[in-house]
Amino acid sequence: MIGFLKKTVALIWAGRHVKQTRDFKENGPALQDALLLNLVKTAEKTLFGRTHHFGDIKSVEDYQRLVPVQDYEGLKPYIEKVKKGQRHILWPGTPEYFAKTSGTTSGSKYIPISKEGMPYQVAGAQSALFHYIARKGNADFVNGKMIFLQGSPELEEVYGIKTGRLSGIVAHHIPDYLQKNRLPSWETNLIEDWETKVDQIVTETENENMTLISGIPPWLIMYFEKLTEKNGKKILQLFPNLQLIVTGGVNYEPYREKMNELLGGTVDIVQTFPASEGFFAFQDDYEKEGLLLLTNHGIFYEFIPLEQYGKPDAPRLTLHEVELHKDYALILTTNSGLWAYSIGDVVRFISKSPHRILVSGRTRHFTSAFGEHVIAFEVEEAMKATIALHPAQITEFHLAPQVNPESGLPYHEWFIEFEKNPEDTEEFRRCLDQEMRKRNSYYDDLISGNILQPLVISALSKNAFHEYAKAAGKLGGQNKTPRLANDRSIADILTKFKK
């Protein structure tokens, strides 16, 4: 009876919630304009607001003229003042939290989360679940156990500001109605060593009625493999009532076949787009491609055409101006005090009514040693198409340029950890190269012009990427290996694991 009531209530709440979201789905551009001016007005008296003449901003154009695009390094002097306890620097008062992230150029980053911004982090995840329930017409999973693979919820303090990994911060805000069904235990989540932690999660969950599992794909795979090794069963044999996997952080598609193999079948997937800087989008229809951009969640978005990103006169487009199927660097202005902040993600729109996006790469994760500017979306789509023609299972892969080979022309080197090899590796390689040439005309020109030779595949031993992550200090629930790079810093380590 209690289970029936929980499902019924969840379905009612979901239906109401979806109806309440119609306004922002239909009126995103107008809501965005009003939101920006509200953010500017709220922060007018802060140090950043005074320095950038917020009192003179009456339009989006004024804002773009007075506030330049900047990355973490640009905002770092202000954040350092906040870290020392100073108030009213980027946003009124002081942040409720710092989300601590590891950066490649800035060391640890401290991303402020205000008391206004924190509720949206939780609301984004809740909205994703409500949309799923409403679309599915089924809320059975609310009666089972749910697991969230995440960082430690233990927080330190920086001048009175609670500081930790975003997933650990969010753990303190899980709604009461989810807490009773939530795993793993608080004590297990506190374990810092990731392998030890996953082993303990396996012990805690293997005999439970798991119905929802959440985490980024590489670490879901690690968890599932450990469960399978210990029990000798597919995941759906262990958890026959598993209904939903919620994932984010990376594109799920390259992992889908491997996940289905471990699952022993298919499970509904809902993809999300969360970050320390905000919760940006989620898959509002689990049966369709694309993530719904949250235009009323305290974040104003701008978009710079990727080919012009980094140029001093690069246009900053709003939702009014974006085009479908073009790649844009994502720029954020948030109710936590990030102003025209370049987060480093690249997105493309596949719908404008409502605004749905795909995350197509990172501004710093590309391969362009020869001017080709290959991005993550292209390599992932090429791999997906190749696997469809030449079945194989891929654990993970990474692309790097080989500029100075021992002999012959330079080339793109693909480091691939195969779970299951294709029947004909050479045909797989040729097909992958052709699929890349279809998706990137510059790469095609380089091959046609004998500037590059066709790509080379370097097959890696089992667990190569896991060992790389350990060696690089990147083993953990929110870390993932870049799919491609413009140098060989990752490739040089992966080379040690060639078969």
Short mmCIF file of C-alpha atoms in Angstrom, two decimals:
data_model
loop_
_atom_site.label_atom_id
_atom_site.label_comp_id
_atom_site.label_asym_id
_atom_site.label_seq_id
_atom_site.Cartn_x
_atom_site.Cartn_y
_atom_site.Cartn_z
CA MET A 1 0.00 0.00 0.00
CA ILE A 2 2.78 2.44 0.95
CA GLY A 3 4.60 1.64 -2.29
CA PHE A 4 1.47 2.31 -4.33
CA LEU A 5 0.98 5.67 -2.59
CA LYS A 6 4.58 6.71 -3.22
CA LYS A 7 4.28 5.91 -6.92
CA THR A 8 0.95 7.72 -7.19
CA VAL A 9 2.26 10.84 -5.46
CA ALA A 10 5.38 10.82 -7.65
CA LEU A 11 3.26 10.64 -10.82
CA ILE A 12 1.07 13.55 -9.63
CA TRP A 13 4.07 15.69 -8.71
CA ALA A 14 5.77 14.90 -12.02
CA GLY A 15 2.72 15.88 -14.05
CA ARG A 16 2.38 19.17 -12.20
CA HIS A 17 6.08 19.95 -12.54
CA VAL A 18 6.17 19.36 -16.30
CA LYS A 19 3.20 21.71 -16.76
CA GLN A 20 5.01 24.37 -14.71
CA THR A 21 8.04 24.23 -17.02
CA ARG A 22 6.14 25.16 -20.18
CA ASP A 23 6.85 28.87 -19.79
CA PHE A 24 10.63 28.63 -19.96
CA LYS A 25 10.49 26.06 -22.75
CA GLU A 26 8.39 28.41 -24.89
CA ASN A 27 9.85 31.79 -23.85
CA GLY A 28 13.53 31.05 -23.21
CA PRO A 29 15.10 33.99 -25.09
CA ALA A 30 12.89 36.64 -23.45
CA LEU A 31 13.36 35.10 -20.00
CA GLN A 32 17.11 35.13 -20.53
CA ASP A 33 17.22 38.87 -21.30
CA ALA A 34 15.24 39.71 -18.18
CA LEU A 35 17.37 37.35 -16.09
CA LEU A 36 20.62 39.04 -17.11
CA LEU A 37 19.40 42.50 -16.13
CA ASN A 38 18.17 41.12 -12.81
CA LEU A 39 21.57 39.53 -12.10
CA VAL A 40 23.35 42.77 -12.96
CA LYS A 41 21.03 44.82 -10.74
CA THR A 42 21.49 42.41 -7.83
CA ALA A 43 25.30 42.65 -8.02
CA GLU A 44 25.51 46.38 -8.83
CA LYS A 45 27.12 47.28 -5.48
CA THR A 46 29.68 44.45 -5.45
CA LEU A 47 33.35 45.10 -6.18
CA PHE A 48 33.00 43.44 -9.59
CA GLY A 49 29.81 45.40 -10.30
CA ARG A 50 31.39 48.75 -9.45
CA THR A 51 34.56 47.96 -11.41
CA HIS A 52 32.54 47.05 -14.51
CA HIS A 53 30.00 49.88 -14.26
CA PHE A 54 26.95 47.69 -13.68
CA GLY A 55 24.93 50.84 -12.98
CA ASP A 56 25.26 51.78 -16.66
CA ILE A 57 24.02 48.43 -18.00
CA LYS A 58 20.52 48.65 -19.43
CA SER A 59 20.70 45.94 -22.12
CA VAL A 60 22.49 42.78 -23.18
CA GLU A 61 24.57 44.89 -25.56
CA ASP A 62 25.69 47.14 -22.68
CA TYR A 63 26.70 44.08 -20.69
CA GLN A 64 28.72 42.61 -23.54
CA ARG A 65 30.49 45.96 -24.05
CA LEU A 66 31.42 46.43 -20.39
CA VAL A 67 32.09 42.85 -19.24
CA PRO A 68 34.67 40.85 -21.22
CA VAL A 69 34.62 37.08 -21.56
CA GLN A 70 37.05 35.52 -19.09
CA ASP A 71 38.02 32.12 -17.77
CA TYR A 72 38.94 31.19 -14.21
CA GLU A 73 42.25 33.05 -14.42
CA GLY A 74 40.36 36.26 -15.25
CA LEU A 75 38.12 35.94 -12.19
CA LYS A 76 40.79 34.51 -9.92
CA PRO A 77 41.85 37.85 -8.32
CA TYR A 78 38.24 38.36 -7.20
CA ILE A 79 37.88 34.77 -6.01
CA GLU A 80 41.08 35.11 -3.98
CA LYS A 81 39.52 38.06 -2.15
CA VAL A 82 36.42 35.96 -1.43
CA LYS A 83 38.62 33.11 -0.17
CA LYS A 84 40.16 35.55 2.34
CA GLY A 85 36.76 36.32 3.80
CA GLN A 86 36.00 39.57 2.00
CA ARG A 87 32.31 40.26 1.31
CA HIS A 88 30.38 41.69 -1.65
CA ILE A 89 33.10 40.86 -4.18
CA LEU A 90 31.40 38.94 -7.02
CA TRP A 91 27.94 38.53 -5.49
CA PRO A 92 26.29 40.13 -2.43
CA GLY A 93 27.63 38.69 0.82
CA THR A 94 29.79 35.58 0.67
CA PRO A 95 29.17 32.25 -1.09
CA GLU A 96 27.42 29.46 0.73
CA TYR A 97 29.96 27.00 -0.71
CA PHE A 98 33.09 26.69 -2.79
CA ALA A 99 33.00 23.76 -5.21
CA LYS A 100 36.63 22.70 -5.46
CA THR A 101 37.68 21.33 -8.83
CA SER A 102 41.02 20.35 -10.33
CA GLY A 103 42.11 22.52 -13.25
CA THR A 104 44.78 21.81 -15.84
CA THR A 105 46.18 25.36 -15.93
CA SER A 106 45.04 26.95 -12.67
CA GLY A 107 45.64 24.17 -10.16
CA SER A 108 42.64 23.77 -7.87
CA LYS A 109 39.71 25.99 -8.77
CA TYR A 110 37.29 27.35 -6.19
CA ILE A 111 33.92 27.90 -7.84
CA PRO A 112 31.55 29.99 -5.70
CA ILE A 113 28.02 28.71 -5.11
CA SER A 114 25.67 31.26 -3.56
CA LYS A 115 22.63 30.60 -1.40
CA GLU A 116 20.59 31.55 -4.49
CA GLY A 117 22.51 29.21 -6.78
CA MET A 118 22.56 26.06 -4.64
CA PRO A 119 18.82 25.23 -4.89
CA TYR A 120 19.08 25.12 -8.68
CA GLN A 121 21.73 22.38 -8.50
CA VAL A 122 19.24 20.13 -6.73
CA ALA A 123 16.23 21.37 -8.72
CA GLY A 124 17.91 20.44 -12.01
CA ALA A 125 18.31 16.80 -10.95
CA GLN A 126 14.78 16.69 -9.54
CA SER A 127 13.36 18.12 -12.75
CA ALA A 128 15.17 15.46 -14.78
CA LEU A 129 13.51 12.73 -12.69
CA PHE A 130 10.08 14.37 -12.85
CA HIS A 131 10.28 14.67 -16.64
CA TYR A 132 11.27 11.02 -16.86
CA ILE A 133 8.36 9.91 -14.66
CA ALA A 134 5.88 11.99 -16.64
CA ARG A 135 7.18 10.75 -20.00
CA LYS A 136 7.40 7.11 -18.86
CA GLY A 137 4.10 7.17 -16.99
CA ASN A 138 5.79 4.96 -14.43
CA ALA A 139 7.44 5.70 -11.10
CA ASP A 140 8.23 2.16 -9.90
CA PHE A 141 11.83 3.07 -9.14
CA VAL A 142 10.81 5.25 -6.17
CA ASN A 143 10.13 2.11 -4.12
CA GLY A 144 13.60 0.62 -4.57
CA LYS A 145 17.13 1.55 -3.58
CA MET A 146 19.01 4.31 -5.39
CA ILE A 147 22.75 4.76 -5.65
CA PHE A 148 24.71 7.90 -6.49
CA LEU A 149 28.40 7.36 -7.29
CA GLN A 150 29.90 10.56 -5.97
CA GLY A 151 32.72 12.26 -4.13
CA SER A 152 33.12 12.48 -0.39
CA PRO A 153 30.48 14.63 1.38
CA GLU A 154 33.09 15.69 3.94
CA LEU A 155 33.63 19.46 3.62
CA GLU A 156 36.45 21.68 4.78
CA GLU A 157 36.16 25.39 5.50
CA VAL A 158 37.91 28.27 3.73
CA TYR A 159 37.37 31.39 5.87
CA GLY A 160 34.04 30.03 7.00
CA ILE A 161 32.93 28.94 3.52
CA LYS A 162 32.20 25.22 3.27
CA THR A 163 34.34 23.71 0.52
CA GLY A 164 34.38 20.36 -1.27
CA ARG A 165 33.56 18.49 -4.46
CA LEU A 166 30.22 19.43 -5.99
CA SER A 167 28.83 15.91 -5.64
CA GLY A 168 29.81 15.94 -1.98
CA ILE A 169 28.11 19.30 -1.46
CA VAL A 170 24.94 18.11 -3.20
CA ALA A 171 24.86 15.08 -0.87
CA HIS A 172 23.92 17.50 1.93
CA HIS A 173 20.86 18.65 -0.04
CA ILE A 174 19.29 15.34 -1.09
CA PRO A 175 15.52 15.65 -0.38
CA ASP A 176 14.20 13.71 2.60
CA TYR A 177 11.95 11.55 0.41
CA LEU A 178 15.06 10.14 -1.31
CA GLN A 179 17.31 9.78 1.74
CA LYS A 180 15.72 6.61 3.13
CA ASN A 181 16.25 4.73 -0.14
CA ARG A 182 19.68 6.15 -0.87
CA LEU A 183 22.95 4.20 -1.01
CA PRO A 184 25.80 3.90 -0.29
CA SER A 185 26.04 4.71 3.40
CA TRP A 186 27.44 8.01 4.60
CA GLU A 187 30.50 6.19 5.98
CA THR A 188 31.24 4.59 2.61
CA ASN A 189 30.88 7.91 0.81
CA LEU A 190 33.54 9.33 3.11
CA ILE A 191 36.15 6.86 1.80
CA GLU A 192 38.69 8.82 -0.25
CA ASP A 193 40.45 5.98 -2.09
CA TRP A 194 38.21 5.35 -5.08
CA GLU A 195 38.93 1.64 -5.58
CA THR A 196 38.39 0.89 -1.88
CA LYS A 197 35.21 2.92 -2.03
CA VAL A 198 33.79 1.07 -5.05
CA ASP A 199 34.61 -2.29 -3.42
CA GLN A 200 32.63 -1.23 -0.35
CA ILE A 201 29.76 0.04 -2.52
CA VAL A 202 29.63 -3.38 -4.17
CA THR A 203 29.38 -5.03 -0.74
CA GLU A 204 26.61 -2.68 0.37
CA THR A 205 24.52 -2.92 -2.79
CA GLU A 206 24.92 -6.39 -4.29
CA ASN A 207 21.97 -7.85 -2.37
CA GLU A 208 19.72 -4.79 -2.48
CA ASN A 209 16.73 -4.00 -4.70
CA MET A 210 18.51 -1.39 -6.83
CA THR A 211 16.12 0.55 -9.08
CA LEU A 212 18.07 3.73 -9.92
CA ILE A 213 21.82 4.15 -10.39
CA SER A 214 23.57 7.47 -11.08
CA GLY A 215 27.14 8.34 -12.03
CA ILE A 216 29.42 9.13 -14.97
CA PRO A 217 29.82 6.26 -17.48
CA PRO A 218 33.47 5.27 -16.85
CA TRP A 219 32.83 4.78 -13.15
CA LEU A 220 29.48 3.09 -13.64
CA ILE A 221 31.37 0.60 -15.79
CA MET A 222 33.97 0.10 -13.06
CA TYR A 223 31.21 -0.52 -10.48
CA PHE A 224 29.35 -2.92 -12.78
CA GLU A 225 32.52 -4.85 -13.62
CA LYS A 226 33.33 -5.33 -9.95
CA LEU A 227 29.78 -6.54 -9.29
CA THR A 228 30.00 -8.99 -12.20
CA GLU A 229 33.44 -10.29 -11.20
CA LYS A 230 32.27 -10.92 -7.64
CA ASN A 231 28.88 -12.48 -8.44
CA GLY A 232 29.35 -13.97 -11.91
CA LYS A 233 26.08 -12.40 -13.06
CA LYS A 234 24.96 -9.65 -15.40
CA ILE A 235 23.70 -6.51 -13.68
CA LEU A 236 20.05 -7.10 -14.58
CA GLN A 237 20.32 -10.57 -13.08
CA LEU A 238 21.57 -9.01 -9.84
CA PHE A 239 19.15 -6.07 -10.00
CA PRO A 240 16.09 -7.29 -11.95
CA ASN A 241 14.11 -4.17 -10.98
CA LEU A 242 16.73 -1.69 -12.19
CA GLN A 243 14.70 0.80 -14.18
CA LEU A 244 16.80 3.93 -14.67
CA ILE A 245 20.40 5.09 -15.02
CA VAL A 246 21.05 8.82 -14.66
CA THR A 247 24.36 9.91 -16.08
CA GLY A 248 26.25 13.04 -17.06
CA GLY A 249 29.67 14.61 -17.43
CA VAL A 250 30.48 12.94 -20.76
CA ASN A 251 28.60 11.80 -23.86
CA TYR A 252 26.96 8.47 -23.05
CA GLU A 253 26.81 7.10 -26.60
CA PRO A 254 30.37 5.73 -26.86
CA TYR A 255 29.72 3.73 -23.68
CA ARG A 256 26.26 2.45 -24.57
CA GLU A 257 27.27 -0.91 -26.07
CA LYS A 258 29.68 -1.68 -23.23
CA MET A 259 27.05 -0.72 -20.67
CA ASN A 260 24.40 -2.91 -22.32
CA GLU A 261 26.84 -5.82 -22.34
CA LEU A 262 27.44 -5.45 -18.60
CA LEU A 263 23.75 -4.90 -17.90
CA GLY A 264 22.74 -7.96 -19.93
CA GLY A 265 20.00 -5.91 -21.56
CA THR A 266 18.80 -2.34 -21.76
CA VAL A 267 17.74 0.14 -19.10
CA ASP A 268 16.26 3.61 -19.53
CA ILE A 269 18.96 6.28 -19.63
CA VAL A 270 18.56 9.95 -18.70
CA GLN A 271 21.54 12.15 -19.53
CA THR A 272 22.27 15.37 -17.65
CA PHE A 273 24.67 18.31 -17.93
CA PRO A 274 25.74 19.39 -14.42
CA ALA A 275 28.90 21.22 -13.41
CA SER A 276 30.26 23.07 -10.40
CA GLU A 277 29.22 26.28 -12.15
CA GLY A 278 25.58 25.22 -12.46
CA PHE A 279 23.10 22.62 -13.65
CA PHE A 280 22.61 23.51 -17.31
CA ALA A 281 20.48 20.88 -19.04
CA PHE A 282 18.97 17.41 -18.93
CA GLN A 283 17.32 14.93 -21.27
CA ASP A 284 13.64 15.76 -20.88
CA ASP A 285 12.60 12.91 -23.19
CA TYR A 286 14.61 9.77 -22.51
CA GLU A 287 13.61 8.36 -25.91
CA LYS A 288 14.98 11.32 -27.89
CA GLU A 289 18.39 12.84 -28.39
CA GLY A 290 19.21 16.21 -26.89
CA LEU A 291 19.31 17.97 -23.52
CA LEU A 292 16.80 20.65 -22.56
CA LEU A 293 18.63 23.91 -21.76
CA LEU A 294 17.45 25.33 -18.43
CA THR A 295 16.88 28.99 -19.27
CA ASN A 296 15.22 29.94 -15.97
CA HIS A 297 17.71 28.45 -13.49
CA GLY A 298 19.70 31.53 -12.55
CA ILE A 299 22.13 31.33 -15.49
CA PHE A 300 22.39 33.64 -18.50
CA TYR A 301 23.99 31.94 -21.51
CA GLU A 302 26.07 33.33 -24.34
CA PHE A 303 27.50 31.39 -27.24
CA ILE A 304 30.68 32.08 -29.22
CA PRO A 305 31.05 30.30 -32.59
CA LEU A 306 33.80 27.77 -31.96
CA GLU A 307 35.84 28.80 -35.00
CA GLN A 308 36.03 32.34 -33.58
CA TYR A 309 36.55 31.45 -29.93
CA GLY A 310 39.56 33.24 -28.46
CA LYS A 311 39.58 36.05 -31.04
CA PRO A 312 39.24 39.57 -29.57
CA ASP A 313 36.29 40.46 -31.81
CA ALA A 314 34.46 37.13 -31.50
CA PRO A 315 30.66 37.61 -31.48
CA ARG A 316 28.76 36.73 -28.30
CA LEU A 317 25.41 35.35 -29.37
CA THR A 318 22.31 34.92 -27.23
CA LEU A 319 19.46 32.43 -27.59
CA HIS A 320 17.86 34.86 -30.06
CA GLU A 321 20.76 34.38 -32.47
CA VAL A 322 22.03 30.81 -32.27
CA GLU A 323 21.77 28.47 -35.25
CA LEU A 324 21.15 24.75 -35.36
CA HIS A 325 23.98 22.25 -35.79
CA LYS A 326 26.81 24.73 -35.19
CA ASP A 327 29.39 24.38 -32.42
CA TYR A 328 29.54 27.12 -29.78
CA ALA A 329 31.78 27.78 -26.80
CA LEU A 330 29.48 28.11 -23.79
CA ILE A 331 29.72 31.36 -21.77
CA LEU A 332 27.94 31.72 -18.41
CA THR A 333 26.74 34.50 -16.16
CA THR A 334 25.34 33.07 -12.93
CA ASN A 335 23.54 33.97 -9.72
CA SER A 336 26.66 32.83 -7.85
CA GLY A 337 28.83 35.62 -9.27
CA LEU A 338 30.43 34.19 -12.40
CA TRP A 339 30.40 36.93 -15.05
CA ALA A 340 30.81 36.15 -18.78
CA TYR A 341 32.64 33.02 -17.66
CA SER A 342 34.06 30.64 -20.25
CA ILE A 343 33.49 27.20 -18.76
CA GLY A 344 35.33 25.37 -21.54
CA ASP A 345 32.41 23.31 -22.87
CA VAL A 346 31.28 23.26 -26.49
CA VAL A 347 27.60 22.76 -27.35
CA ARG A 348 25.46 22.57 -30.47
CA PHE A 349 21.72 23.15 -30.78
CA ILE A 350 19.56 20.47 -32.32
CA SER A 351 16.27 22.23 -31.53
CA LYS A 352 15.15 25.78 -30.79
CA SER A 353 11.58 25.07 -29.76
CA PRO A 354 12.39 24.27 -27.04
CA HIS A 355 16.15 24.84 -26.91
CA ARG A 356 17.87 21.44 -26.83
CA ILE A 357 21.60 20.93 -27.04
CA LEU A 358 24.28 18.30 -27.38
CA VAL A 359 27.58 18.67 -25.56
CA SER A 360 30.00 18.38 -28.45
CA GLY A 361 33.38 18.83 -26.77
CA ARG A 362 35.70 21.06 -24.80
CA THR A 363 37.39 24.23 -26.01
CA ARG A 364 40.72 22.84 -24.81
CA HIS A 365 40.11 19.24 -25.85
CA PHE A 366 40.71 19.12 -29.58
CA THR A 367 43.27 17.94 -32.06
CA SER A 368 44.56 20.57 -34.45
CA ALA A 369 48.28 19.97 -34.79
CA PHE A 370 47.84 20.34 -38.56
CA GLY A 371 45.03 22.92 -38.62
CA GLU A 372 42.20 20.36 -38.74
CA HIS A 373 40.51 21.26 -35.39
CA VAL A 374 38.91 17.90 -34.71
CA ILE A 375 36.52 18.00 -31.74
CA ALA A 376 35.11 15.34 -29.41
CA PHE A 377 31.70 15.18 -31.07
CA GLU A 378 33.31 14.25 -34.41
CA VAL A 379 35.46 11.46 -33.00
CA GLU A 380 32.60 10.05 -30.93
CA GLU A 381 30.21 10.06 -33.88
CA ALA A 382 32.86 8.50 -36.14
CA MET A 383 33.47 5.75 -33.59
CA LYS A 384 29.75 5.13 -33.18
CA ALA A 385 29.25 4.81 -36.96
CA THR A 386 32.25 2.50 -37.29
CA ILE A 387 31.07 0.19 -34.53
CA ALA A 388 27.68 -0.01 -36.22
CA LEU A 389 29.38 -1.32 -39.39
CA HIS A 390 32.12 -3.38 -37.71
CA PRO A 391 30.81 -4.55 -34.31
CA ALA A 392 33.22 -4.16 -31.41
CA GLN A 393 33.11 -3.15 -27.77
CA ILE A 394 35.17 -0.17 -26.66
CA THR A 395 36.07 0.46 -23.04
CA GLU A 396 37.65 3.85 -23.77
CA PHE A 397 39.71 5.68 -26.39
CA HIS A 398 41.93 8.73 -26.82
CA LEU A 399 43.17 10.53 -29.94
CA ALA A 400 46.49 12.37 -30.14
CA PRO A 401 48.57 13.70 -33.05
CA GLN A 402 51.84 12.03 -33.99
CA VAL A 403 53.76 14.91 -35.52
CA ASN A 404 57.21 13.30 -35.76
CA PRO A 405 56.87 9.60 -36.56
CA GLU A 406 59.99 7.50 -36.97
CA SER A 407 59.12 7.10 -40.65
CA GLY A 408 56.46 8.24 -43.10
CA LEU A 409 53.91 11.01 -42.86
CA PRO A 410 52.45 12.30 -39.58
CA TYR A 411 49.13 10.85 -38.44
CA HIS A 412 46.39 10.77 -35.85
CA GLU A 413 47.01 8.00 -33.33
CA TRP A 414 43.94 6.44 -31.72
CA PHE A 415 44.62 4.64 -28.44
CA ILE A 416 41.76 2.17 -28.03
CA GLU A 417 41.04 -0.25 -25.22
CA PHE A 418 38.89 -2.94 -26.83
CA GLU A 419 36.66 -5.02 -24.61
CA LYS A 420 35.77 -7.03 -27.69
CA ASN A 421 37.88 -6.74 -30.84
CA PRO A 422 36.31 -6.21 -34.27
CA GLU A 423 36.41 -9.19 -36.57
CA ASP A 424 38.80 -7.36 -38.92
CA THR A 425 40.87 -4.68 -37.19
CA GLU A 426 42.26 -3.31 -40.45
CA GLU A 427 38.78 -2.86 -41.92
CA PHE A 428 37.73 -1.22 -38.65
CA ARG A 429 40.67 1.20 -38.96
CA ARG A 430 39.89 2.05 -42.58
CA CYS A 431 36.23 2.60 -41.80
CA LEU A 432 37.05 4.81 -38.81
CA ASP A 433 39.32 6.93 -41.00
CA GLN A 434 36.61 7.30 -43.65
CA GLU A 435 34.03 8.27 -41.03
CA MET A 436 36.40 10.93 -39.71
CA ARG A 437 36.95 12.28 -43.22
CA LYS A 438 33.18 12.59 -43.67
CA ARG A 439 32.86 14.62 -40.48
CA ASN A 440 35.84 16.95 -40.77
CA SER A 441 36.60 18.42 -44.20
CA TYR A 442 39.97 19.79 -43.05
CA TYR A 443 41.10 16.34 -41.99
CA ASP A 444 39.88 14.98 -45.34
CA ASP A 445 41.94 17.63 -47.18
CA LEU A 446 45.05 16.72 -45.19
CA ILE A 447 44.68 13.05 -46.12
CA SER A 448 43.89 13.82 -49.77
CA GLY A 449 46.84 16.21 -49.98
CA ASN A 450 49.28 13.66 -48.54
CA ILE A 451 49.98 15.89 -45.56
CA LEU A 452 48.79 13.16 -43.20
CA GLN A 453 48.62 9.42 -43.59
CA PRO A 454 45.37 7.70 -42.53
CA LEU A 455 44.90 7.22 -38.83
CA VAL A 456 46.75 4.58 -36.84
CA ILE A 457 45.13 2.47 -34.11
CA SER A 458 47.19 1.48 -31.08
CA ALA A 459 45.33 -1.23 -29.19
CA LEU A 460 45.81 -1.11 -25.43
CA SER A 461 45.85 -3.83 -22.79
CA LYS A 462 42.88 -4.39 -20.48
CA ASN A 463 42.43 -1.72 -17.78
CA ALA A 464 44.85 0.63 -19.53
CA PHE A 465 42.70 3.70 -18.96
CA HIS A 466 42.07 2.69 -15.36
CA GLU A 467 45.83 2.45 -14.81
CA TYR A 468 46.35 5.77 -16.60
CA ALA A 469 43.83 7.43 -14.29
CA LYS A 470 45.64 6.03 -11.24
CA ALA A 471 49.02 7.16 -12.55
CA ALA A 472 47.68 10.65 -13.31
CA GLY A 473 45.91 10.97 -9.95
CA LYS A 474 42.55 11.13 -11.76
CA LEU A 475 40.85 8.08 -10.26
CA GLY A 476 37.51 9.16 -8.87
CA GLY A 477 33.80 9.57 -9.42
CA GLN A 478 33.92 12.89 -11.28
CA ASN A 479 37.11 12.42 -13.30
CA LYS A 480 37.21 11.35 -16.94
CA THR A 481 39.95 11.01 -19.54
CA PRO A 482 39.73 13.53 -22.42
CA ARG A 483 38.78 11.88 -25.68
CA LEU A 484 41.40 13.83 -27.60
CA ALA A 485 44.27 16.23 -27.11
CA ASN A 486 46.47 18.54 -29.16
CA ASP A 487 49.65 17.13 -27.64
CA ARG A 488 50.95 13.77 -26.46
CA SER A 489 50.94 14.31 -22.70
CA ILE A 490 48.27 11.61 -22.26
CA ALA A 491 49.42 9.56 -25.24
CA ASP A 492 52.94 9.21 -23.83
CA ILE A 493 51.53 7.51 -20.73
CA LEU A 494 49.08 5.34 -22.68
CA THR A 495 51.93 4.16 -24.91
CA LYS A 496 53.20 2.11 -21.96
CA PHE A 497 50.03 0.01 -22.18
CA LYS A 498 50.19 -0.90 -25.87
CA LYS A 499 49.65 -4.56 -26.63
#
